[in-house]
Short mmCIF file of C-alpha atoms in Angstrom, two decimals:
data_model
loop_
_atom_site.label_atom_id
_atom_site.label_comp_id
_atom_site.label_asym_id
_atom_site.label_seq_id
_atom_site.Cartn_x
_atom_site.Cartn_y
_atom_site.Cartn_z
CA UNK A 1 -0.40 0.80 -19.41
CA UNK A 2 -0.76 0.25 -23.02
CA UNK A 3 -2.21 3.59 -23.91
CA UNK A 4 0.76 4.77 -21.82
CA UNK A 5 3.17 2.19 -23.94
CA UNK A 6 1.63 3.54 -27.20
CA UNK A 7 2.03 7.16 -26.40
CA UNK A 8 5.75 6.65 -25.93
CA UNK A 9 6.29 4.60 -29.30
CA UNK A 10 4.23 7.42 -30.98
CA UNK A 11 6.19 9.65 -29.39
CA UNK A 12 9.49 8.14 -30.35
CA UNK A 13 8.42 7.65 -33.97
CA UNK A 14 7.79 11.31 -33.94
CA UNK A 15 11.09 12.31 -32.55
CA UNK A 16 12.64 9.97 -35.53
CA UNK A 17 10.64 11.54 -38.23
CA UNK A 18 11.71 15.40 -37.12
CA UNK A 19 15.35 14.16 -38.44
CA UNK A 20 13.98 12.68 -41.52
CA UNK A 21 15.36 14.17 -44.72
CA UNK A 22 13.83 16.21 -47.83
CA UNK A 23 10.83 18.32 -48.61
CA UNK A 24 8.31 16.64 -46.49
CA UNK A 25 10.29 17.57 -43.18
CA UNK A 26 10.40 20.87 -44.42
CA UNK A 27 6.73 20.76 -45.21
CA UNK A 28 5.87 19.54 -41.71
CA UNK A 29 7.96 21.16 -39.48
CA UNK A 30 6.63 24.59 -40.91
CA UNK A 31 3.35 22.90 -40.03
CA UNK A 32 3.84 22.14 -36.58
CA UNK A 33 5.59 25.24 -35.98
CA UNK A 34 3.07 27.41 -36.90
CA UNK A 35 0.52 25.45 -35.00
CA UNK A 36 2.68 25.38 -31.66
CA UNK A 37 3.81 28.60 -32.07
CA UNK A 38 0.71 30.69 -30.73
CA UNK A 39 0.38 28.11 -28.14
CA UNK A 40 4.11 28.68 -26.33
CA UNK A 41 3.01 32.32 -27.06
CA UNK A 42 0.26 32.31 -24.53
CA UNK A 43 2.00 30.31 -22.06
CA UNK A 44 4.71 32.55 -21.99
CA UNK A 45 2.89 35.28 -21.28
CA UNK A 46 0.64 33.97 -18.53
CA UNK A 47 3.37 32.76 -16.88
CA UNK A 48 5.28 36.96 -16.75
CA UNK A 49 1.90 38.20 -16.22
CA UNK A 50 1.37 35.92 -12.85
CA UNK A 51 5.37 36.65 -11.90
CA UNK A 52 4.79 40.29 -12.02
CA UNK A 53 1.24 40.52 -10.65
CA UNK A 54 2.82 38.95 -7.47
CA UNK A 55 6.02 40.83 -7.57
CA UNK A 56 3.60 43.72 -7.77
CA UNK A 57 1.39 43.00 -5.19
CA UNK A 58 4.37 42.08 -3.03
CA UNK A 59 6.07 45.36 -3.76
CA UNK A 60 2.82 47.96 -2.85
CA UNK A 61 2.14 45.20 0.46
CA UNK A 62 -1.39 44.23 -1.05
CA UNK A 63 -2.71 40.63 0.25
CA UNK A 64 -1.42 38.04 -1.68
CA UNK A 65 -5.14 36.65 -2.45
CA UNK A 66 -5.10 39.33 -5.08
CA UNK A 67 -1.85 37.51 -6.85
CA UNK A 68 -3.76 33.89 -6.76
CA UNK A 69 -2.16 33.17 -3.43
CA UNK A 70 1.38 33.29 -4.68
CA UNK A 71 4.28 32.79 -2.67
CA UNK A 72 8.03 32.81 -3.45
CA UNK A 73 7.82 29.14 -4.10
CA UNK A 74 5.17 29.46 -7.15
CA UNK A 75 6.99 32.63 -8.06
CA UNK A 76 10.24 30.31 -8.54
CA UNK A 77 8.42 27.10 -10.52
CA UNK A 78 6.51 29.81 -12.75
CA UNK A 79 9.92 31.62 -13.58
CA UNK A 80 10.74 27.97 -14.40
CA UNK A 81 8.02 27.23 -16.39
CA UNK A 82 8.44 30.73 -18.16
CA UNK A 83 12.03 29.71 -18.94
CA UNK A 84 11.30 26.25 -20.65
CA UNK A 85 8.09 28.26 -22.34
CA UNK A 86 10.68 30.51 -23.91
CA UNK A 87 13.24 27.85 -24.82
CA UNK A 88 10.42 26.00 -26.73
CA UNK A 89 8.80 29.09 -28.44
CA UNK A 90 12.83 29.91 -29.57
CA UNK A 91 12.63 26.67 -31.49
CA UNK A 92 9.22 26.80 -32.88
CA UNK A 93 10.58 30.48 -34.27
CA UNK A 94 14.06 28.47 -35.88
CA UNK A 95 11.26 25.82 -37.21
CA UNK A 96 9.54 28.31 -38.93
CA UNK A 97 11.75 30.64 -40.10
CA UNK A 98 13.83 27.43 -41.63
CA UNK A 99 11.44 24.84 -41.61
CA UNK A 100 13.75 21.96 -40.61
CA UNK A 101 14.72 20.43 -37.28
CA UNK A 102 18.64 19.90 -37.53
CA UNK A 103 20.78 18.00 -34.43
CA UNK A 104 20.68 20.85 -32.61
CA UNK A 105 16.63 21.47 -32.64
CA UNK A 106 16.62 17.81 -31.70
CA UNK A 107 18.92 17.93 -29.07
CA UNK A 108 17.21 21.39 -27.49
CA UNK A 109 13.07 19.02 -27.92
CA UNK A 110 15.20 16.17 -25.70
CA UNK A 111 16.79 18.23 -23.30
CA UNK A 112 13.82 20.64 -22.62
CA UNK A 113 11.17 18.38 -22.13
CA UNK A 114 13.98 16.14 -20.25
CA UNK A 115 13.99 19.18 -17.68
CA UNK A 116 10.73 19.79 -16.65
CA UNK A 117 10.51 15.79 -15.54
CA UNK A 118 13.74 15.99 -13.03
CA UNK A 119 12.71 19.13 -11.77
CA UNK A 120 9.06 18.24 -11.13
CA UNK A 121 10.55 13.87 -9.86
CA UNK A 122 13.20 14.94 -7.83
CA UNK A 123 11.53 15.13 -4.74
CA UNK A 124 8.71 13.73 -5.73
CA UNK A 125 9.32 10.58 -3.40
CA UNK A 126 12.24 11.72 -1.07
CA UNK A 127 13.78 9.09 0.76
CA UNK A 128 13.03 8.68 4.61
CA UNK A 129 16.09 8.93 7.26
CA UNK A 130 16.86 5.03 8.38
CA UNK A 131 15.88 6.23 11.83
CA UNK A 132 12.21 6.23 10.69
CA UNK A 133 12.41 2.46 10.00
CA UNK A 134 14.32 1.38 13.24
CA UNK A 135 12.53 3.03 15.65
CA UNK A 136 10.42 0.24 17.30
CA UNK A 137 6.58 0.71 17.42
CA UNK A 138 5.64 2.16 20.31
CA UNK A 139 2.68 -0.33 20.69
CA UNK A 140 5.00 -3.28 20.28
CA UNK A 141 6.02 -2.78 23.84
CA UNK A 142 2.44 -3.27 25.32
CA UNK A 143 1.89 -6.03 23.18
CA UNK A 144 4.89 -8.09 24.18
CA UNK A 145 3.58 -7.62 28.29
CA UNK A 146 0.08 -8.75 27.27
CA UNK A 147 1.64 -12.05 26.64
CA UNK A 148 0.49 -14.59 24.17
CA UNK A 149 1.52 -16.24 21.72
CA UNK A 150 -1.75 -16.21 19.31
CA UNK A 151 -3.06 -14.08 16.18
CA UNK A 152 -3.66 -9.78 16.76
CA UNK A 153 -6.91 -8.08 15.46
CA UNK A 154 -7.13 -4.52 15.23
CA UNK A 155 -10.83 -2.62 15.56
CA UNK A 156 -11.25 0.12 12.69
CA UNK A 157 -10.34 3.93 13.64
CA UNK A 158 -13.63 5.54 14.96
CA UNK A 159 -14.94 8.94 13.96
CA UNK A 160 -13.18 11.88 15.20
CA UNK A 161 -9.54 10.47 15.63
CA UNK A 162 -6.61 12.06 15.82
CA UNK A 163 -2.92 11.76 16.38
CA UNK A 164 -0.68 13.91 17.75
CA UNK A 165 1.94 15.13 15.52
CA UNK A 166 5.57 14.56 17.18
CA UNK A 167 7.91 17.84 17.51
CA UNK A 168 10.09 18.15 14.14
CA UNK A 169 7.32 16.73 12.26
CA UNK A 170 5.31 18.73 9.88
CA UNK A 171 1.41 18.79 11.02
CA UNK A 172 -0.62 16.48 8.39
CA UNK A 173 2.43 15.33 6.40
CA UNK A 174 2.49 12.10 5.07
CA UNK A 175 5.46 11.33 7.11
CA UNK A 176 3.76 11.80 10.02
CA UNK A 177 1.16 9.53 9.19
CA UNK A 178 3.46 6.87 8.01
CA UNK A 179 4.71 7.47 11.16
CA UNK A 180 1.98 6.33 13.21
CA UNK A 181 1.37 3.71 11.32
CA UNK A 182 3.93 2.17 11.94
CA UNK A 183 3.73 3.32 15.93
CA UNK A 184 0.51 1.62 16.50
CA UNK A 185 1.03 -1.32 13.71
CA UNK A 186 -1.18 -0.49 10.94
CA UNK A 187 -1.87 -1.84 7.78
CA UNK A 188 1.35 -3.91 6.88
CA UNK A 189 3.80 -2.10 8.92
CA UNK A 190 3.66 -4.92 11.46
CA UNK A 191 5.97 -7.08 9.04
CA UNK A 192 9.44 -6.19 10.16
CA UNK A 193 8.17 -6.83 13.47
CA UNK A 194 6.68 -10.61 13.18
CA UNK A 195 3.41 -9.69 14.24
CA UNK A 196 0.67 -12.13 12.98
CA UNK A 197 -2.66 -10.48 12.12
CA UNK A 198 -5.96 -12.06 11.67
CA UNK A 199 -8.71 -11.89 8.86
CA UNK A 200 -9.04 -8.68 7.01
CA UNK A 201 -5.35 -7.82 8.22
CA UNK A 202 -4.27 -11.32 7.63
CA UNK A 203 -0.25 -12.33 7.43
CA UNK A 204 -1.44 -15.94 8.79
CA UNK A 205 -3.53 -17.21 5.45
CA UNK A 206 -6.45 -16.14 6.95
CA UNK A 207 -6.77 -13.06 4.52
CA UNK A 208 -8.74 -15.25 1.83
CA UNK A 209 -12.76 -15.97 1.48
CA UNK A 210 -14.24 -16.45 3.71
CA UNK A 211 -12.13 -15.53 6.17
CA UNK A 212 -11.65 -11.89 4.48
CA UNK A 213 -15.60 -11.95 4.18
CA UNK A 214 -15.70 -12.13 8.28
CA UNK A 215 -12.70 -9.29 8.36
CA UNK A 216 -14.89 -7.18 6.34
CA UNK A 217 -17.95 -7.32 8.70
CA UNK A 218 -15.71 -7.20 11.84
CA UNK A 219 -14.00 -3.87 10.11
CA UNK A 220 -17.23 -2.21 9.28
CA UNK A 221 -18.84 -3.19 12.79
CA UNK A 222 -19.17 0.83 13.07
CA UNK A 223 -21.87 0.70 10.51
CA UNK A 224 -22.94 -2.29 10.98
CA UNK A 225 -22.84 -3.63 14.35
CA UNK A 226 -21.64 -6.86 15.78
CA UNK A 227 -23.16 -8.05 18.81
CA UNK A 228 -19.71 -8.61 21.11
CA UNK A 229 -20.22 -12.22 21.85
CA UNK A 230 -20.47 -12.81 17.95
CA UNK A 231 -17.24 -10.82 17.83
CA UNK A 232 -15.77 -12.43 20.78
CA UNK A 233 -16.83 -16.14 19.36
CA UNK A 234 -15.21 -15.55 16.04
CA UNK A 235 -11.49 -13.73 17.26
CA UNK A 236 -11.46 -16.83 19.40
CA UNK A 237 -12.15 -18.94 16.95
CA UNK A 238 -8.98 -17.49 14.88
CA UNK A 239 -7.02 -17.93 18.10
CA UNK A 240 -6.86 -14.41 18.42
CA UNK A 241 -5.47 -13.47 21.66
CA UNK A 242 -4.79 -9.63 21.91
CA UNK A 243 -6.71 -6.84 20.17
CA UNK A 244 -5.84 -3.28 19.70
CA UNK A 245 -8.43 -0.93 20.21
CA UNK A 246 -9.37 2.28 20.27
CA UNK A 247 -10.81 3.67 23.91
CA UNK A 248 -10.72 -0.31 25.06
CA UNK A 249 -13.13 -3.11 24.07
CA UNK A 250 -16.49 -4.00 25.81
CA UNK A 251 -16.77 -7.90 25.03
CA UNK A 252 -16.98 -11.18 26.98
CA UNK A 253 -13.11 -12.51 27.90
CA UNK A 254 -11.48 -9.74 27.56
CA UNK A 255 -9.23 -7.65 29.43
CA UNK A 256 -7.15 -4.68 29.11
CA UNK A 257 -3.60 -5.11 28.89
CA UNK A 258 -1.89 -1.73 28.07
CA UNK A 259 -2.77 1.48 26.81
CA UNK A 260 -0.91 3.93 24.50
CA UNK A 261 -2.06 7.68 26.28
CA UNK A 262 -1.08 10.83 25.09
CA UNK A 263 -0.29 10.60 21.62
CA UNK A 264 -3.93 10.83 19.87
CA UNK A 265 -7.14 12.06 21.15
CA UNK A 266 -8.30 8.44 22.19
CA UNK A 267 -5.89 5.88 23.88
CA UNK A 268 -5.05 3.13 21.91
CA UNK A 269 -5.64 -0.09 24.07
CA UNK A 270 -3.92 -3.55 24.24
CA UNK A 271 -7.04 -5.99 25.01
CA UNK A 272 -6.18 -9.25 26.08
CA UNK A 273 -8.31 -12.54 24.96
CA UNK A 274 -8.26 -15.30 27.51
CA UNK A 275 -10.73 -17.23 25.80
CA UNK A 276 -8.84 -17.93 22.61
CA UNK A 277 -8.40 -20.82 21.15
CA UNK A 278 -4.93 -22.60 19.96
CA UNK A 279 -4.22 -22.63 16.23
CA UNK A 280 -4.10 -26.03 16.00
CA UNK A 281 -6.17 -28.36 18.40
CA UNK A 282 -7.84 -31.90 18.80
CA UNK A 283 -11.91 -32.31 18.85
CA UNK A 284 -13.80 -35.06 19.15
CA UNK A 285 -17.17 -34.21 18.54
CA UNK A 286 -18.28 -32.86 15.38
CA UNK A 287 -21.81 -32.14 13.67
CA UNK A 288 -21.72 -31.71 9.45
CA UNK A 289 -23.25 -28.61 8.31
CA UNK A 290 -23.16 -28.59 4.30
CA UNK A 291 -24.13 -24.92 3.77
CA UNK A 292 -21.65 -22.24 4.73
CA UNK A 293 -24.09 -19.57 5.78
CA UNK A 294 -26.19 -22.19 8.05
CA UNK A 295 -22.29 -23.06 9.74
CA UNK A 296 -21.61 -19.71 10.70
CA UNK A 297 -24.96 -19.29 12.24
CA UNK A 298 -24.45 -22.63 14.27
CA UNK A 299 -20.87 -21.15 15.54
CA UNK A 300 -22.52 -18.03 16.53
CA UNK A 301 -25.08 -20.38 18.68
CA UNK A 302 -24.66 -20.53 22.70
CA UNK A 303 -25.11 -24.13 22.91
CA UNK A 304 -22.19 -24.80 20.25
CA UNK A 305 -18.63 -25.42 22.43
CA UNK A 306 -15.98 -24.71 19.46
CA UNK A 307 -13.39 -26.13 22.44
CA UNK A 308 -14.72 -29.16 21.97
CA UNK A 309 -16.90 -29.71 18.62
CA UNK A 310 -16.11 -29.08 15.05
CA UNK A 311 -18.53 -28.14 12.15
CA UNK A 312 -17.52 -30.22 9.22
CA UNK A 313 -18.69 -29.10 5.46
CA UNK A 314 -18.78 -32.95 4.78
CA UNK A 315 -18.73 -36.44 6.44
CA UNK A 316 -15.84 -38.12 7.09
CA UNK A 317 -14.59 -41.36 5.30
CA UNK A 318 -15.02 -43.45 9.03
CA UNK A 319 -17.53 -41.12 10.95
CA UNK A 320 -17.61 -40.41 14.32
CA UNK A 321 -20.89 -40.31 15.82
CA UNK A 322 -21.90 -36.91 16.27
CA UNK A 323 -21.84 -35.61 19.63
CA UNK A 324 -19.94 -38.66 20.85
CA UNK A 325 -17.69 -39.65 23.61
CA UNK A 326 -15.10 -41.73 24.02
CA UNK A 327 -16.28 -45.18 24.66
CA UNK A 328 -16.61 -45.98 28.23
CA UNK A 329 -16.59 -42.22 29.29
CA UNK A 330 -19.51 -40.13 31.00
CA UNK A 331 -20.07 -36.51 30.23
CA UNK A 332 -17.72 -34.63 32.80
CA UNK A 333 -16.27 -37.72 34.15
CA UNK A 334 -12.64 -39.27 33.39
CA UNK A 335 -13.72 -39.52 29.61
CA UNK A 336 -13.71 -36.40 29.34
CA UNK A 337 -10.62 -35.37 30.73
CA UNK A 338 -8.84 -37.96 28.45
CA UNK A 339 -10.22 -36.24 25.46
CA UNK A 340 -9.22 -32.72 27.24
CA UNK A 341 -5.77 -34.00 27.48
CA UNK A 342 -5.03 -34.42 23.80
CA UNK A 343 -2.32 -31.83 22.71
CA UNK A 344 -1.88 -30.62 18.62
CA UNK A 345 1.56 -29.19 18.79
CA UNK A 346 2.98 -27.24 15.68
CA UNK A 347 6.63 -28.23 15.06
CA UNK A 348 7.04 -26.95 11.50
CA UNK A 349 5.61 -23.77 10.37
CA UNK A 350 6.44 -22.11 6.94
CA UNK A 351 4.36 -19.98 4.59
CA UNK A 352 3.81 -23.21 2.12
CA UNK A 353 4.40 -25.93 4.74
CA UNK A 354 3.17 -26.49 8.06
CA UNK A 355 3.70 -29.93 10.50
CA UNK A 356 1.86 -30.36 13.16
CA UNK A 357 2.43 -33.66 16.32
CA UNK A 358 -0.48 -34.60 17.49
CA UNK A 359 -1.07 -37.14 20.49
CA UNK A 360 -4.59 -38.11 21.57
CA UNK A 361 -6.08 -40.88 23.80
CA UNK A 362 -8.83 -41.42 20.96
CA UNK A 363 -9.49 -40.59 17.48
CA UNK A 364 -10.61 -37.55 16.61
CA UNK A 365 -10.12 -33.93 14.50
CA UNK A 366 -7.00 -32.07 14.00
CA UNK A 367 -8.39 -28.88 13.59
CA UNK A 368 -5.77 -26.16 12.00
CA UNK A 369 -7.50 -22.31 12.31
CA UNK A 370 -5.57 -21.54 8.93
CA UNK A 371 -8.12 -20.85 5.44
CA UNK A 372 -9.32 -23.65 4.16
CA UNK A 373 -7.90 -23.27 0.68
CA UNK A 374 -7.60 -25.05 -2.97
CA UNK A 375 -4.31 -26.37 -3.18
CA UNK A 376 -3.21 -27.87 0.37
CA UNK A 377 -2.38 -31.43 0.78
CA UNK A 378 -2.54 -33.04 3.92
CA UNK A 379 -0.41 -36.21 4.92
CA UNK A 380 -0.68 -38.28 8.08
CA UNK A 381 2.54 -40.11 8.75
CA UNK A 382 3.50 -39.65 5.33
CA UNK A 383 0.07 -41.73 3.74
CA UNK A 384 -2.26 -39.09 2.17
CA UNK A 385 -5.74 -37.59 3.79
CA UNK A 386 -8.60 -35.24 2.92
CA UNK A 387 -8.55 -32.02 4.30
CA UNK A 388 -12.34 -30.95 4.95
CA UNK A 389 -13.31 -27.41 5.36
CA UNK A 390 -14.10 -26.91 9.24
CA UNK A 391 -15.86 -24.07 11.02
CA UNK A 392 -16.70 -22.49 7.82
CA UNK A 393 -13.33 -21.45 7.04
CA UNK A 394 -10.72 -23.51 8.60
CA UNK A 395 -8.94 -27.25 7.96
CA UNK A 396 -9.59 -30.20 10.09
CA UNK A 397 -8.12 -33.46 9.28
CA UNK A 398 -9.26 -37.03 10.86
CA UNK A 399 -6.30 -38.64 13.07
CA UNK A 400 -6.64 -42.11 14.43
CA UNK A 401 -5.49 -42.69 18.89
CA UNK A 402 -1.68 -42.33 19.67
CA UNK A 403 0.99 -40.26 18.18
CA UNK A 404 1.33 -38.84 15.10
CA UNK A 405 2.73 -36.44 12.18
CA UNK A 406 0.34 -34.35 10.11
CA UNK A 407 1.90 -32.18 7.58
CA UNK A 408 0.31 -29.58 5.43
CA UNK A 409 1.80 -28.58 2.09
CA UNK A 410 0.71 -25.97 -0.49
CA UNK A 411 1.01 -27.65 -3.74
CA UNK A 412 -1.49 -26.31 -6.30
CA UNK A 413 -1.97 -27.75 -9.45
CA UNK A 414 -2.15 -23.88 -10.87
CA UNK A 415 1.95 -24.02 -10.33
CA UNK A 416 2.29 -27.17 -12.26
CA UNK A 417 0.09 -26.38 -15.04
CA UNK A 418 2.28 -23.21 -15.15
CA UNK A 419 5.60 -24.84 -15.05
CA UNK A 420 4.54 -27.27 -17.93
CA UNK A 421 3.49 -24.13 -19.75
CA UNK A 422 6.65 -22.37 -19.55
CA UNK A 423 9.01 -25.67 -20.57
CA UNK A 424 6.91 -26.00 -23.50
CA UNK A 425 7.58 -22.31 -24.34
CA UNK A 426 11.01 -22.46 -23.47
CA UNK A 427 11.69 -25.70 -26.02
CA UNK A 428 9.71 -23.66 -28.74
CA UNK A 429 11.87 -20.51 -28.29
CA UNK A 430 14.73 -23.13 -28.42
CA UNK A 431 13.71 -24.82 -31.50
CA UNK A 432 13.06 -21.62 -33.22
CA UNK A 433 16.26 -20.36 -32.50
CA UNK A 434 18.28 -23.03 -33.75
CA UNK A 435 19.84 -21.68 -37.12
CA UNK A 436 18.50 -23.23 -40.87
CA UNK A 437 19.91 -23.63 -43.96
CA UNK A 438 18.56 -21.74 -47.12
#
């Protein structure tokens, strides 16, 4: 951008000097006249000699290979080109047959090189009909009958697919990709729609280390494959409920929900995820695993129930015993079920602010499956809490027995360091505005 920004101020200081007065215009203008002029020369002529070499070719039927390929669309932008190529090498002939660049010359070096840029930008980017952003995607539809109410993963594209091109449509235009993108919900195109993505597709703050780390591996699982109950373990972890594949999905709680036939070589497949787990929920066991790496290996362990434990990066201010119960209750008995029955309900939920109602028999963990992140705040009933990085990547937050109001706010301390910043910059352009006596 600044070689780009320096160009153009060169280039504008240049344009200036060509209307400068006296002997040294004259002096230069011969200069760069005679230095340009061979240059339009050759231009101009290898533009006529490619214009009649296919004209020629066209006329005796020869194949156009012999002509570079040329068709009546390169014969029209090279009798373009020709026609600017002359228009220049006219005023490089005034420049040095005169040696001065009047209005006029100036006027012609605007206009000229204004030209080539609107012919070559009009349709550079032409715009699409409105049609192509209110058609629903077609995938939408299956998605809505799987139900749920959780995150969306998508597996990568394997080798060797292909969509069908619709009729209308030009075969391998971009539009047509766009197109089905937006049909089967790729990249960002799931926006208008409300759709909210998980990990390396992330909409739902879950598109940050290490969260994105995770997406990565899950995305390159072609290359480097995932066992599916690792894969399984960790979409349920980020309450991801349905899954789009490609040809369907061979891992432990799933089930297909939909399929998308007859518009690519391999169906795209609605998988649906009975196993995951609710964006926000209560646990009330918890073991505290300091390293990141060694917590991710302990959630990809069998014996580990992330239903009803949480990994914690640190201890809490009043521990819970590890691997505790209730008091009074037996493993499987009534205990238990109290503990089952405690509900995390989200009542508020905003890019920068979310509240969650919680209601449990004992204490325990809110656990929120949203990146753990510099910058949230957590409040219980208003008085302030630590938020401690859970399951590697999430927030869990200690809550005492009964009901009560956690609330999650984004307020870094980036944004206020910034704001101070700019009202300190703001009185100094003040101050140095204000008008003083000589």
């Amino acid at each position: 951008l600044i070689v780009v920004w320096a160009t153009s101020l060169l280039a504008a200081r240049g344009y200036d000097a060509l209307g400068a007065r006296g002997d040294a215009r004259r002096r230069w203008g011969r200069m760069l006249g005679w230095l340009l002029l061979p240059a339009f020369v050759l231009l101009l002529a290898d533009n006529w000699l490619g214009i009649c070499g296919s004209l020629i070719t066209g006329a005796l039927g020869l194949p156009a290979s012999l002509a570079g390929g040329a068709t009546l669309e390169t014969i029209n932008g090279a009798v373009r080109h020709a026609s600017i190529d002359a228009a220049f090498l006219g005023l490089m002939v005034w420049v040095v047959m005169f040696g001065t660049f009047g209005r006029l010359s100036r006027l012609v070096v605007f206009f000229v090189t204004l030209g080539p840029l609107l012919f070559a930008g009009v349709r550079l980017n032409p715009v699409a009909p409105a049609s192509f952003y209110s058609e629903p995607p077609a995938l939408g539809r299956l998605i809505d009958q799987a139900g749920g109410t959780g995150r969306l993963w998508a597996t990568p594209r394997p080798k060797g697919f292909a969509y069908r091109t619709p009729a209308g449509h030009e075969a391998d235009s971009l539009e047509g990709g766009f197109r089905w993108d937006r049909m089967t919900l790729r990249n960002a195109t799931y926006f208008p729609s409300g759709y909210r993505f998980a990990f390396d597709r992330g909409n739902e703050r879950l598109d940050v280390i290490p969260g994105a780390t995770i997406g990565k591996a899950l995305s390159e699982s072609e290359k480097n494959p995932i066992r599916p109950e690792a894969m399984s373990r960790l979409l349920c972890l980020a309450g991801v409920d349905r899954i789009i594949t490609y040809g369907g999905l061979d891992a432990p709680g799933l089930s297909e929900a939909g399929r998308l036939e007859g518009q690519s070589n391999i169906s795209v497949v609605v998988m649906k995820n009975g196993a995951a787990l609710p964006r926000a929920r209560i646990a009330h066991q918890h073991e505290v695993i300091f390293s990141m790496g060694a917590a991710l290996r302990r959630l990809d362990d069998p014996s580990f129930d992330p239903a009803r434990s949480v990994i914690l990066e640190e201890a809490p201010v009043a521990p819970v015993q590890p691997g505790a119960h209730p008091p009074g209750a037996v493993p499987g008995g009534a205990g238990d079920q109290a503990a089952g029955s405690s509900t995390a309900r989200i009542v508020t939920d905003h890019p920068s602010r979310v509240v969650v109602s919680t209601n449990t028999g004992t204490a325990g963990f809110l656990v929120l499956s949203d990146t753990f992140y510099p910058g949230w705040k957590a409040k219980v009933d208003g008085s302030d809490t630590l938020i401690i990085r859970a399951d590697a990547m999430f927030r869990a937050v200690p809550v005492p027995a009964g009901g009560h109001e956690v609330e999650f706010v984004y307020k870094p301390s980036s944004v206020r360091s910034g704001l101070m910043v700019t009202a300190a910059a703001l009185l100094l352009c003040a101050l140095l505005a204000v008008p003083r006596r000589r």
